[in-house]
Every structure is written in C-alpha cells, then in structure tokens.
Short mmCIF file of C-alpha atoms and ligand atoms in Angstrom, two decimals:
data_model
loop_
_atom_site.label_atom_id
_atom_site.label_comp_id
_atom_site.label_asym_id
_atom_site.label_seq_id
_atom_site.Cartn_x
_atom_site.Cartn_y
_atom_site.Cartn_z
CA UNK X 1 21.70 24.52 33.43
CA UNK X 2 24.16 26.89 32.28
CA UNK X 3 24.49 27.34 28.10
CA UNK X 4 28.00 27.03 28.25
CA UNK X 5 27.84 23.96 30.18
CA UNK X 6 25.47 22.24 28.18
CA UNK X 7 26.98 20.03 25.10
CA UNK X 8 25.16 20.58 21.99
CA UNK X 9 27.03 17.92 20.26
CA UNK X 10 26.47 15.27 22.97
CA UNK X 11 23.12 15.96 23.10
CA UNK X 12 22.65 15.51 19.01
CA UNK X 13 24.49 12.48 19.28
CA UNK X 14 22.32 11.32 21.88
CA UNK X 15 19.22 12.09 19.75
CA UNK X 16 20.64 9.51 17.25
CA UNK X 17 21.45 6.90 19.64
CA UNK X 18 17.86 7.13 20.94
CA UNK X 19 16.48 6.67 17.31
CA UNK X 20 18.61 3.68 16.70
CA UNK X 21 17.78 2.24 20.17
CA UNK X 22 13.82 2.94 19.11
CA UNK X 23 14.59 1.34 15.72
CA UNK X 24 16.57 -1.45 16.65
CA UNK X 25 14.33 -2.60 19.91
CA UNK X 26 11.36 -2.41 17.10
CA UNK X 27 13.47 -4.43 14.28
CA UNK X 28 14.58 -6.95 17.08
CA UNK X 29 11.29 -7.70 17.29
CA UNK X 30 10.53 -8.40 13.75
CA UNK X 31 13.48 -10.04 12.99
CA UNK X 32 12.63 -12.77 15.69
CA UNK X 33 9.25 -13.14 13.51
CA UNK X 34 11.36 -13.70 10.81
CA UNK X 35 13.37 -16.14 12.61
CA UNK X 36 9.63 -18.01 13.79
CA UNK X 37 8.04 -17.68 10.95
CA UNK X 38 11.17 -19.20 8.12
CA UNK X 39 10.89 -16.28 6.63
CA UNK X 40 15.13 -15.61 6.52
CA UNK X 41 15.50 -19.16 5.69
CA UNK X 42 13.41 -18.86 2.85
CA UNK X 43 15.39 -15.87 1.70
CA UNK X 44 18.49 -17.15 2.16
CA UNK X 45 20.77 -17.41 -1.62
CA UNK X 46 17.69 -17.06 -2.99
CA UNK X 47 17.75 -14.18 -5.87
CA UNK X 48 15.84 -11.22 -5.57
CA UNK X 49 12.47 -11.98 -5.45
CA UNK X 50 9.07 -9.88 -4.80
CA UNK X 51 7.05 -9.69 -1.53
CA UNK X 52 4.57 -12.12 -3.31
CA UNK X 53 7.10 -14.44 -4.37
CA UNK X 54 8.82 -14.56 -0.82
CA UNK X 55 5.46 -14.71 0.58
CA UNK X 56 4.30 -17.92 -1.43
CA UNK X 57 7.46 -19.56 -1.13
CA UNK X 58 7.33 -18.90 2.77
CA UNK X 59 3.58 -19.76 2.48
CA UNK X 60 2.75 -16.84 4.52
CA UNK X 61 0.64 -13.88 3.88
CA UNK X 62 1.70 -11.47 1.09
CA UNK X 63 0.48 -8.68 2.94
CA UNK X 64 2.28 -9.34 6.61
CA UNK X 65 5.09 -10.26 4.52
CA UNK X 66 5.41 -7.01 2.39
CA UNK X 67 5.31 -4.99 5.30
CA UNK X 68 7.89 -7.07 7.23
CA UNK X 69 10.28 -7.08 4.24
CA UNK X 70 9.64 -2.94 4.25
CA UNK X 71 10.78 -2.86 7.76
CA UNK X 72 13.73 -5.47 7.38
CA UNK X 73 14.87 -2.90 4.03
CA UNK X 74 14.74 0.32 5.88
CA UNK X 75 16.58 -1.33 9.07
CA UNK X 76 19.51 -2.37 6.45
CA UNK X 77 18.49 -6.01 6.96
CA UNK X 78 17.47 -6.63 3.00
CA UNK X 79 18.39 -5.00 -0.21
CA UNK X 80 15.39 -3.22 -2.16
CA UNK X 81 15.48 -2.54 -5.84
CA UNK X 82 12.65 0.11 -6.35
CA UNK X 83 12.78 -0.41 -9.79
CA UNK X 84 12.02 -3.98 -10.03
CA UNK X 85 10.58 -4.00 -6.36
CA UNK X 86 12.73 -7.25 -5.68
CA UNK X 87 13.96 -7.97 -1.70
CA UNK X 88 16.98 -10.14 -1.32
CA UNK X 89 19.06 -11.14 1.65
CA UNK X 90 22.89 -10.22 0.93
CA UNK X 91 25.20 -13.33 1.73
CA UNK X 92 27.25 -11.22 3.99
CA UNK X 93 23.71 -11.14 6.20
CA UNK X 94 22.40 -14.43 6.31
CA UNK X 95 24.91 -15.95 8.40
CA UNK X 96 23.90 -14.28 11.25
CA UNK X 97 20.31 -14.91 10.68
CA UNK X 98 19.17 -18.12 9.22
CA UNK X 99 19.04 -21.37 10.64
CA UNK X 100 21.83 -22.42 8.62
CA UNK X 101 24.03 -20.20 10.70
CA UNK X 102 23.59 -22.19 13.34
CA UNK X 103 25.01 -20.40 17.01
CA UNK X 104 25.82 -17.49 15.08
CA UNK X 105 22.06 -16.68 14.19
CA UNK X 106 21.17 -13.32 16.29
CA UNK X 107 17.70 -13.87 15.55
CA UNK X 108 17.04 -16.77 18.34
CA UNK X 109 18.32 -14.37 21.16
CA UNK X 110 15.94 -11.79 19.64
CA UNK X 111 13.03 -14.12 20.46
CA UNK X 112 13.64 -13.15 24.06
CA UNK X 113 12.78 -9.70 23.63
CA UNK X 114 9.60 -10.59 22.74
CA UNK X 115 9.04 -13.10 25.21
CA UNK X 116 10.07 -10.49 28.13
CA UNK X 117 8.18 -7.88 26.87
CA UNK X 118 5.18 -9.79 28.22
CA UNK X 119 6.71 -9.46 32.03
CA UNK X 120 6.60 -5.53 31.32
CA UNK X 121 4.01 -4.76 33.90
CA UNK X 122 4.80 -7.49 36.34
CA UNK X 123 8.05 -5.81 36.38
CA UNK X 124 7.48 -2.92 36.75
CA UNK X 125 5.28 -4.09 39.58
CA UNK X 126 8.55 -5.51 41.38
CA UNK X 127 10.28 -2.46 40.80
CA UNK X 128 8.24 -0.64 42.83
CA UNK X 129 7.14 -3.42 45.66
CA UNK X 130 10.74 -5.65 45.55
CA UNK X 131 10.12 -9.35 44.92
CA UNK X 132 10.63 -11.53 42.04
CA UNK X 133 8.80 -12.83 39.23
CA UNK X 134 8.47 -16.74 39.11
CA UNK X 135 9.21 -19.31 36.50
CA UNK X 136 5.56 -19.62 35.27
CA UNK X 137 5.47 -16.12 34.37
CA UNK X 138 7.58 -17.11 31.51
CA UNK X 139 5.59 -20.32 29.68
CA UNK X 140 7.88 -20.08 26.88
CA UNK X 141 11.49 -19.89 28.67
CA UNK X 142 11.57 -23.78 28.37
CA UNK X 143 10.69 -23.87 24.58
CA UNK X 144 12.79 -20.60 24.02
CA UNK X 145 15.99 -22.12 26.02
CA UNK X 146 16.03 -25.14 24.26
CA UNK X 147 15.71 -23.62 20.68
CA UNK X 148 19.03 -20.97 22.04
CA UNK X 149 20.81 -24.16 23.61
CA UNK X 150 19.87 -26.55 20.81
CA UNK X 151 22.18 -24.31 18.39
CA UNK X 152 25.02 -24.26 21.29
CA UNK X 153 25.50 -27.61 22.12
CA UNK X 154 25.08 -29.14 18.75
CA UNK X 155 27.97 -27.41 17.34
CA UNK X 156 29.89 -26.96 20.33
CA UNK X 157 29.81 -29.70 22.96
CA UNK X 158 31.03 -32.89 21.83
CA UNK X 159 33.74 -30.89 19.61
CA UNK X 160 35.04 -28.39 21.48
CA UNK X 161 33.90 -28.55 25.24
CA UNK X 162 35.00 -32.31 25.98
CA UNK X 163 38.40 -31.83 25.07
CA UNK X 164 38.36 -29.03 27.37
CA UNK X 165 37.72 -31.56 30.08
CA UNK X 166 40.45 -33.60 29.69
CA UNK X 167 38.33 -37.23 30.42
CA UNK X 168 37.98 -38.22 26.48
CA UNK X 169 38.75 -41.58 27.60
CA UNK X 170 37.13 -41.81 30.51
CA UNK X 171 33.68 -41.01 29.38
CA UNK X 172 34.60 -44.04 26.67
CA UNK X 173 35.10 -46.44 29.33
CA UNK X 174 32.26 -45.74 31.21
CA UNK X 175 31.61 -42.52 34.28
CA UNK X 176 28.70 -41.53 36.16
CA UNK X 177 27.95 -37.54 35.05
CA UNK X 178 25.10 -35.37 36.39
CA UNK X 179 23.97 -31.98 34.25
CA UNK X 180 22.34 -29.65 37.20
CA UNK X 181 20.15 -27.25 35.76
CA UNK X 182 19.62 -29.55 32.52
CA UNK X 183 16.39 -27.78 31.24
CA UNK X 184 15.43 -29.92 28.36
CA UNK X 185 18.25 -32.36 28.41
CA UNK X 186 20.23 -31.75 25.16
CA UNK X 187 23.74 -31.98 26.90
CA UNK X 188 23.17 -35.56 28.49
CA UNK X 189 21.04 -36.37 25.32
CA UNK X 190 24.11 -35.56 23.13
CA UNK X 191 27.04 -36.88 25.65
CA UNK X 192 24.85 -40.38 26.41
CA UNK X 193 24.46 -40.47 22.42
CA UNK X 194 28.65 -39.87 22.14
CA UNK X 195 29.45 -41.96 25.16
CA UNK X 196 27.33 -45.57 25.50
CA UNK X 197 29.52 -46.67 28.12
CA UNK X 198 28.87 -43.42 30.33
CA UNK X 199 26.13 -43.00 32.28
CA UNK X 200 24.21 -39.10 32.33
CA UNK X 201 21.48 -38.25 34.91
CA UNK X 202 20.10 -34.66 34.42
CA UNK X 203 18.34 -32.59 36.86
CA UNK X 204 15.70 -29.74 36.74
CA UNK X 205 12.98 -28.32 38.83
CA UNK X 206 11.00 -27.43 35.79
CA UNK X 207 8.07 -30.64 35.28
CA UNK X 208 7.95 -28.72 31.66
CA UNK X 209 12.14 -29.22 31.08
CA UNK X 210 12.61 -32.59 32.67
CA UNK X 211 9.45 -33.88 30.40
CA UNK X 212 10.54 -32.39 27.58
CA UNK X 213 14.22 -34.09 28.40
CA UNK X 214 12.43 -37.37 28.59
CA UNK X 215 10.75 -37.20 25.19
CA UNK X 216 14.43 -36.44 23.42
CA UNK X 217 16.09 -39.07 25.35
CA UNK X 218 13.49 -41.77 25.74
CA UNK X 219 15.89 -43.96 23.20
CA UNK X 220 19.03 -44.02 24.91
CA UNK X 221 19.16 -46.58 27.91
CA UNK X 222 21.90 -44.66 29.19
CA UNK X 223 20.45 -41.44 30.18
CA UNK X 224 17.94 -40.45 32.74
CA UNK X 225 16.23 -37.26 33.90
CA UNK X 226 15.14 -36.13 37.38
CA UNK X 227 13.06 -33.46 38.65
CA UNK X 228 14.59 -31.91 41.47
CA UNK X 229 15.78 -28.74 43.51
CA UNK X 230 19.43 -27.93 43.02
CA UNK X 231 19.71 -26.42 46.33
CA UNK X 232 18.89 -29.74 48.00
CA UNK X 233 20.37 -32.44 45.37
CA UNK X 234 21.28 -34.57 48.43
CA UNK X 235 23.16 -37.29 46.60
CA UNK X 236 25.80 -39.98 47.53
CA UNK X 237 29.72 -38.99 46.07
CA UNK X 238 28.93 -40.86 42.92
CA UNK X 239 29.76 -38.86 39.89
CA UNK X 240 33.13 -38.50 38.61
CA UNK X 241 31.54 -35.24 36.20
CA UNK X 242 28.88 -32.45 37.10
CA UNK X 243 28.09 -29.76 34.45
CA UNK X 244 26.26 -26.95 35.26
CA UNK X 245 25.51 -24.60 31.62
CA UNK X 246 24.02 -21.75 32.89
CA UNK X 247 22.37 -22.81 35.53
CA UNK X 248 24.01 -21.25 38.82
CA UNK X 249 23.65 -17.56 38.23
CA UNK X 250 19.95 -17.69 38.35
CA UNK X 251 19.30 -20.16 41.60
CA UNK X 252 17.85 -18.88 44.10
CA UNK X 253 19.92 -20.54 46.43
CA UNK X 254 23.26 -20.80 44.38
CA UNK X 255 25.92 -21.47 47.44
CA UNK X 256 23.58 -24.51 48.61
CA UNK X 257 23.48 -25.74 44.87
CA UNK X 258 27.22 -25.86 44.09
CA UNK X 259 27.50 -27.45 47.98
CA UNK X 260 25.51 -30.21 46.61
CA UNK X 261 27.83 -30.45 43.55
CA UNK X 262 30.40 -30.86 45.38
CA UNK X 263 29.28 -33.02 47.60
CA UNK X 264 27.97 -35.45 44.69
CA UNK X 265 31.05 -35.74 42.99
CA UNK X 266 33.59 -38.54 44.00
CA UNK X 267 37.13 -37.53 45.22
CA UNK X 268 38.84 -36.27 42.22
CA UNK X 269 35.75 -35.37 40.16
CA UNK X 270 35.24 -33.11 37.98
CA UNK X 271 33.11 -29.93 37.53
CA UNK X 272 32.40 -27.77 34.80
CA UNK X 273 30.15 -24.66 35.43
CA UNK X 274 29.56 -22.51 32.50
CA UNK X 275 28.48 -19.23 33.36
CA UNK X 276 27.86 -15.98 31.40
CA UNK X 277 31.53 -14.01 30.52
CA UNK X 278 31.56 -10.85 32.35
CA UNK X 279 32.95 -9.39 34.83
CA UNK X 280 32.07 -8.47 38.82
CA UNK X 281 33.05 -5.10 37.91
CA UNK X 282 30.59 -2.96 36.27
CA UNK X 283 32.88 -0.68 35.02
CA UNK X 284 35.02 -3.66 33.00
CA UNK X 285 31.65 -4.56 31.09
CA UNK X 286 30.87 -1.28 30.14
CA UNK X 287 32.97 -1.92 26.21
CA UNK X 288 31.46 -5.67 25.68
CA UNK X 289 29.16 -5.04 22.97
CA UNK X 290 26.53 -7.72 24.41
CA UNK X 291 26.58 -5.97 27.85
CA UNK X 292 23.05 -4.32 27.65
CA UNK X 293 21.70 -7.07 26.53
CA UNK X 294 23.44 -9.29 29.31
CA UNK X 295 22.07 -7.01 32.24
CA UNK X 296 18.35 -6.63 30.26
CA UNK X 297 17.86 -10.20 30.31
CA UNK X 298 19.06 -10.45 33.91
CA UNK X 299 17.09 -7.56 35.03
CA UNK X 300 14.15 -8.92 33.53
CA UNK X 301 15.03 -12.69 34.13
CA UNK X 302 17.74 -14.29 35.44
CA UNK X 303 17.56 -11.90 38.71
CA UNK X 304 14.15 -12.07 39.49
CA UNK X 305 13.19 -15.60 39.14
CA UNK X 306 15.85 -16.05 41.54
CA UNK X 307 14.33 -13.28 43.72
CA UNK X 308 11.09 -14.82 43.68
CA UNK X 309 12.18 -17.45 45.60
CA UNK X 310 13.80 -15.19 48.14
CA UNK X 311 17.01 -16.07 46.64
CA UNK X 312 20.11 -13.95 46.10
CA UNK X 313 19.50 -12.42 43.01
CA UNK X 314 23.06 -12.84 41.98
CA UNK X 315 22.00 -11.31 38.35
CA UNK X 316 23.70 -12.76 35.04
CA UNK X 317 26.67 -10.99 35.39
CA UNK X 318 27.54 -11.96 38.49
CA UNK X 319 31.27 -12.02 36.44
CA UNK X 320 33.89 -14.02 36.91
CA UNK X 321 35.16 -13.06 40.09
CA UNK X 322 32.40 -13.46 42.08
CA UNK X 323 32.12 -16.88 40.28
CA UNK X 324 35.67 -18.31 41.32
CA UNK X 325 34.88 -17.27 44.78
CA UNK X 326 31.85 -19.02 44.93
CA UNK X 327 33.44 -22.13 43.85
CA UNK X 328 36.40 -21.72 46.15
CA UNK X 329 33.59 -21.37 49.00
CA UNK X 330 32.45 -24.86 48.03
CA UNK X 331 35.64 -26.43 48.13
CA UNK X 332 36.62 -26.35 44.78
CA UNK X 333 40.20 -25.68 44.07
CA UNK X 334 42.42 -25.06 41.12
CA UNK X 335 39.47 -23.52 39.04
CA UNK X 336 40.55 -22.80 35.44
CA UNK X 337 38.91 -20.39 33.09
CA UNK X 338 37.95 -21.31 29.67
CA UNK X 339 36.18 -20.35 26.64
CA UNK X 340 35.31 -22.35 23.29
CA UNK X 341 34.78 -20.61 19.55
CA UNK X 342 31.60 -21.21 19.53
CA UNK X 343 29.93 -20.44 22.62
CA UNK X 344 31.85 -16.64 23.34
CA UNK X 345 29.41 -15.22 25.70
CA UNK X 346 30.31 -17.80 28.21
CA UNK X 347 33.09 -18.93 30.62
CA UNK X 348 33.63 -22.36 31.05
CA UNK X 349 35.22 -22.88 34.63
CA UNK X 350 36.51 -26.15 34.90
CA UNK X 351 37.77 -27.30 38.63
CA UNK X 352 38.00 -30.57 40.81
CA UNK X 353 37.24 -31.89 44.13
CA UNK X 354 40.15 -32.65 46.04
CA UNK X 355 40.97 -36.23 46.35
CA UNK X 356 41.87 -35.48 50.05
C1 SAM V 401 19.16 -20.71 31.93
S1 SAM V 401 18.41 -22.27 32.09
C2 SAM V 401 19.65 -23.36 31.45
C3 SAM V 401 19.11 -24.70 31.04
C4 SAM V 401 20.11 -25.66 30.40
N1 SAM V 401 21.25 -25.93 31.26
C5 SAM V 401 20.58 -25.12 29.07
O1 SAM V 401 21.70 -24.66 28.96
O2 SAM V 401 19.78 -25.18 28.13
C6 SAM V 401 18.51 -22.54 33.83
C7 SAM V 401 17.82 -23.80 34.27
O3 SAM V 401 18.00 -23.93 35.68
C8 SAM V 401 16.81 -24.46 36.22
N2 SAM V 401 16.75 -24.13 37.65
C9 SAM V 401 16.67 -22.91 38.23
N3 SAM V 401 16.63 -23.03 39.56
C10 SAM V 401 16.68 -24.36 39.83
C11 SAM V 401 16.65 -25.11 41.03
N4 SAM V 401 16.60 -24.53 42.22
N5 SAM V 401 16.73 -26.45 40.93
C12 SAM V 401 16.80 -27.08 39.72
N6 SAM V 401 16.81 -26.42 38.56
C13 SAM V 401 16.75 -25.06 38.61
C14 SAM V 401 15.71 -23.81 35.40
O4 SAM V 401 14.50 -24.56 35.47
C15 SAM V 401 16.32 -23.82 34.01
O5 SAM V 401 15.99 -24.99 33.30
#
C-alpha cells in the first residue's frame, strides 16, 4: 500500500471506534449485571451515595459493587465525586436503564449479549461447517424473551396496538384469536385479561414457553395455550384474529407457517405480523443506529435456529419488502404498514384474508 493512498486520519478515527466498540461490548455486559442484579434501580433518584452504601442498600457485595460502579463511572454511566467518593445516577440516565423506564430500559436487550456470548464457539463451529444452532443451545432465550416482551406488551398492546386493528368492538363482543409464536403467553394473557368475551389460544413449539404461558394464564378461563409447530398448525378457518410478534423471521419454515395463518383465519380475518423494522436492502439499514445490533442478534440467533432446522434462514432483517411479499405469497392482500411509540424497532403489518 502506497503512503499517499493510505488515510492517516481514517485510520486514527478507526483506532477510536475500535476502543469504544472494546469499551462498550465490555460495559454492555456490566450494565446487564446491573440490570440483573437491581443495582440501577437501587440507584435511581437516590443522592450520591458510596460504593458501601449502594452496596448495602442493593444488598450485594461492597467489593463487586465498587468495581462495577468504577466501570459504570469511567463508561459515563454514573457521576463520581473523588472528593467525597459518592456515585450517583444522573436523572437524564436512568430512564433508559431502570426498571422504571419500562420499554425504554437498554439494559434488558444488553442481557442478550451475555446470553450469546455463550454460543461463541458453537458458532464459530457453524461458520466453518454451515448448519444451525438449535433452540436448546439457548436455555435462557425463554426467560430472556419474556423479561424483553414483558416491558413491550405491557405498555404497548392494549393501548396502542388494538386500536391499530380496528376490531375494539369486536374483541368486546366476543372473537376467536390465535398468537403463533406466543413464547410465554403475555399477549393472549393481557388481551384474554382486556377482552372476557374473546377467546385467545396461543401456540409455541417451546414445552419451556407454552408451560411458562400456562402458569401466567392458569386464572383466566378464556385463554389457552398449545404446543405446536407453526409450519404445520393445521387448523379449521376459525379465528377472526392471528398475531404473530416476532415470530416469522426466525421459522424455519416461514412460507408454510403464514400458509397455516391464513388458512386458520375465517374469511375476512384479520392478521397482524409484527416483524423487526428494516429493510431488504442492506444498504438502506446501514444509518439505523440499532442495525449492528439487529444483524448480531440474527447472526447469532434468529438465523441459525432457523438453520438448524434446515430452514431458510431468512435472518432478522429480512426487511420489509421481503416481508410484504411473503404475505402476498400467502394470500394476504391489502397489507398495511404500521408502527406504535412504543415498540420502534418493529413493523406492525396488519392485512386480511379475502372474504372471497
Ligand atoms: C422471538 S420469539 C417471540 C416470542 C413471543 N411472540 C414474544 O414476542 O415474546 C419467537 C418464538 O417463536 C417460536 N417458534 C420458532 N419456531 C417455531 C415453530 N416452528 N413453531 C412454533 N413456534 C416456533 C419460538 O419458540 C419462540 O417462542
């Protein structure tokens, strides 16, 4: 390589961007320790206090403490006085990292780092050899999914996604819905709590979801859980709603799944799939600031569970286009694209079966 062709400047602000990817990978890291452990919760409009103080109140260990609250200061996360030694959490901070924060806190979709950094080898492993890594690789997607979705759908589903639907009254009168891909249930769980008249069936292949789904739910008369494949639902036109939340992109067989929704649903019916935002294009994600992330947990998820299976690997940001045509391909028709405040990183696609 040529001198003149060479770019010092690129290459020194390349040497920063490395440190902050090194520094920030680490902090994610801690920060979803801090998320585990209460430790921002207890720090939220607190004053400043010292590492034995936060400690005590957190009832953790000073020591694993100090040095967490070290790393959280020098990543910019907490203010340090030196002079008194005090940590506090600024205000402007904590909503995007307590509990209190609710969708907004960061620090639940930092728990996945952690939990795919135990797939490392395996991955690399499928890198080399092609294949996928199964479901039970990950023992704590289940727990981790329903903590991330637990934040979503509380704040977001009864407010803001049913009136996107349109059926308000329906569901008050009394429909048959279906959630495909329902991990541990929340959605029905919510909907059957909103809607007595309604009736929600949810389905899963994961024994750990669908149980889980049946603990939460085990009140409400009105809503039942199934375990079953998506790809071969195989039910009768009953349901005048099927909701998919992110539950397509990651199938292994995602054009026999969204047959069977269509297939379920009664003349008329409704479906909503709700499917990461992004698009086909790689080159029209490259500026969406949660793009690395998006293809990271594909790459290291979403895509090869679905490979495992000898599926199609369509990858989380399979992006919108690809999406509407997959939906078109199963007979849906007039698909509109939505969104709602407080779910951004998702589309919600909202279509129905023809009534002829
Ligand atoms: C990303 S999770 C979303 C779970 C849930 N909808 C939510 O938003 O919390 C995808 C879900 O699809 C389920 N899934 C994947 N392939 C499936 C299949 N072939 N049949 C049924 N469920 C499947 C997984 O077990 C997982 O619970």
């Amino acid at each position: 390589m040529s001198e003149t062709t060479f770019d010092k400047d690129r290459a020194r602000a390349f040497t920063s961007r490395m440190l902050g990817i090194l520094n920030d990978g680490a902090l994610s890291l801690m920060m979803s320790i801090g998320h585990k452990t209460g430790l921002f919760d207890s720090l939220d409009g607190n004053p400043p206090a010292s590492s034995q103080e936060i400690a005590e109140k957190a009832g953790l260990d000073e020591r694993y403490v100090r040095e967490w609250l070290s790393a959280m200061a020098c990543g910019g996360v907490v203010d340090y006085d030196p002079e008194s030694e005090m940590f506090s959490l600024p205000d402007e901070h904590s909503g995007l990292v307590t509990r209190r924060a609710g969708p907004r806190n960061l620090t639940v979709q930092m728990q996945q780092i952690g939990m795919l950094a135990e797939v490392e080898d395996d991955l690399v492993s499928v890198f080399e050899n092609g294949g996928g890594l199964p479901y039970d690789k990950f023992p704590r997607f289940q727990a981790l999914m329903s903590d991330s979705s637990e934040r979503r759908f509380k704040s977001g589903l009864i407010e803001q996604v049913v009136p996107l639907l349109n059926m308000t009254d329906a569901l008050q009168s009394g429909i048959d819905v279906a959630d495909v891909g329902c991990g541990s249930g929340l959605a029905s769980y919510l909907l059957g709590q909103e809607f007595p008249n309604s009736r929600f069936v949810g389905f899963d292949m994961s024994n750990e979801g669908i149980s889980r789904a049946n603990d939460t739910a085990k009140d409400l008369d009105n809503v039942s859980y199934q375990v079953a494949d998506a790809a071969a639902l195989n039910q009768d036109p009953s349901f005048d709603l099927v909701t998919t939340f992110d539950a397509i992109h990651d199938q292994a067989k995602p054009k026999d799944a969204l047959a069977g929704i269509f297939a379920m649903l009664r003349p008329g019916g409704t479906y909503l799939c709700v499917e990461p935002k992004a698009s086909s294009v790689l080159e029209e994600n490259l500026e969406d600031p949660m793009a690395p992330f998006m293809y990271t947990i594909s790459t290291m998820h979403c895509m090869t569970v679905s490979l495992a299976y000898g599926g199609d690997g369509l990858g989380a940001a399979w992006g919108h286009q690809l999406a509407t045509e997959y939906l078109n391909n199963a007979g849906f028709k007039d698909i509109k694209v939505e969104g709602i405040r407080h779910d951004p990183g998702n589309n919600y696609f909202i279509s129905t079966k023809p009534t002829s």
